[in-house]
Amino acid sequence: MTKPDQPPSPIARAIAMFTLIVAGEAVFFLPFVLPRVFRPTLLEVFQLTNLELGIAFSLYGVVAMIAYFPGGPLADMFSARKLMAVALLATAAGGLLLASIPSLGGLKLLYGFWGATTILLFWAPLIRATRAWGGAMLPGRAFGFLDGGRGLVAAAIGSGAVALFALLMPEDVQTASAAQRTHAFQQVVYLFTGITLAAAVLVWFALPRQGEPSDPIELKRPLGAVRRVLKMPTVWLQAIVVVSAYVGYKGLDNISLYAHEVLEFDEVQAAQVGTLSMWMRPVAAVAAGLLADRFGVARLTILSLLGFGIGSGMLAVGAFPPGMSMFFFATMISTSACVFALRGLYFAMMEEGRVPFGDTGCAVGIVSVIGFTPDVFMGPWMGILLDRWPGELGHQYFFASLAVAATIGLIASIAFWRIVRRWNEA
């Protein structure tokens, strides 16, 4: 992000990482953090079934899948500062539409729009800028700081949003009218929209202008990078790991609803459970990043997938009837920690996988096209299971599917580690 002959000062590096952290989470507040924390309320306000909301998420995923691939080469060609600022502004504009409580059709279109704003112009530039920040020596730290910091921002803002929501609701939440619930939800949407807009301003003024490309890059370069990246087995294995980890991440969307429907928590308590899960993200991602730079990204990825699989299996067996809250919280916290650790690791795998830095954007695009397919199928899958088998049984089936995904990712991560070990021994 700065010229090679002008190394950034520690203060400049700190400001750059802070900006990447804030922007990297703010862009996803409206499409993801809001439904994760306030899913029961969102379903009530919009009068949706789980399947209908899942279809909206799926439309986001379809657009995102289309956008990941061209977004990768764009990140290698154009300024991260400009691409990210425009993406944040457009995403914030969508928040104004959400606050108007659109119809189901409008909500679907909005999620499709967010699929373009958050991915085509934002995702690959964010990853490329983060890899540049960490360099060859500190890839785990860079991505651990990014996702851990993003988690801290999400948890802090999420907690603030829950407090605002609780303040606007009656003392006895169960007596809230539809109008009161809708008004409180709208204020939370406005809060997230304002933060997203502020992040756009921060990116524009805080990210350095040095190193921004001034000449178009020839078309041959991104095409050549795509060919090179597609030939790398480590990239394909990394993509499988991302799929598994992202299934786990999307699966955490079910935590608040599980607490509400199975453990009989009220709406505010359920939102607090979702927020508590989010608070594990900064701790887990930063710790995983620091440990990965010392012991290896692949090793930490294997351990995290193992923990994710065990935790999902525990939730799948239905061991948490009402009254066993402490056991549930312990399992939920440990499983969330493993899932969030993976988010701080899976793009750091590019360094151990020996992806050339100049091909970073293309590699991100290819890995993301495969790795984030859960954006397409996880919403409908969750909706089908929870609507077809209401109550605890549907949740058990859902968490069992997470355990299967974790096992597949574990096998891929072991294969990745073996390749890296052969390279290091050669």
C-alpha angles and dihedrals in degrees: 000000000000132000116279092239093053108059111202118250120244089254092052091049091050092050091048093051092045090053093048090049096050095043093042092060101031092062090061098043095095102040099037118009093050096056092040094058099031103031097131091048093045090053090051097046095048093036091232136154120227089254094053091051089045091055090054089052089048092055088053088052095049092052090044092053089054092046100047096071100050089037091063098060090041089060090054091049108040143041117286089208094059097040094049095046093052091047092053093048092051093047091051090052088058089056090065089057092048090053089059088064097235125203121270089266091052091048091053092050090048092054090049089052091050089051087064099040097048098041114026095050103022122031104062093041089053093051094044092050091049093050089050089052093053099039122189096311103051110032094134093049093048095052093036091055091045098052095033090051091046088052092051091051092047093048094046095046091040091053090048090050091051090050090050091047092050091048091054094046124078117265090254099054093194091065094057114128122228090254093052092048092048093048092051091048092050092054090054089051091051090050092053091044092053092049091050091052091049089052090056090055091047092052093049095052104027105045110082120252094214115112096023109149115253100183128053114255115238116259091238092068099063091040090052091047091053091053092048094048094047090058093058114097091199090062091055092048090047089053091054090050090051091051091053095044093046091051085058092048093050088045090063086069085078096058098087093043091048090053090048099045103032106027093035097234116161121243096270093045091048090051089050090054090053090049092049089055089053091053089066091064100076093045096045098042096047093044091049092049094050093046092046092058088055104037103021135274094247094054093050090047091055092050093047093051090049091053092046090053094049093048093048090049091054091052090046094059091059098236096156114080117168109290096040095088097139093056089048093049092049092052094042093050095047093045092047089050092055093047093049091045088059090054088058092049114037098077091041084066088079091076095052088041089057098235108170111247092233089059094049096109093050091047091049090050094050095043091046095049088059101027099052097047087114085079085070103043109021096073095052091039092055091045094050094050096044095044096042093048106027118202129012098343094061090050091050092053090048095052090046088059089053090054090053091051091050091053092052091050091048091056091049093048092052090051090049091050092051092053092049091048091053090051092050092049094048 
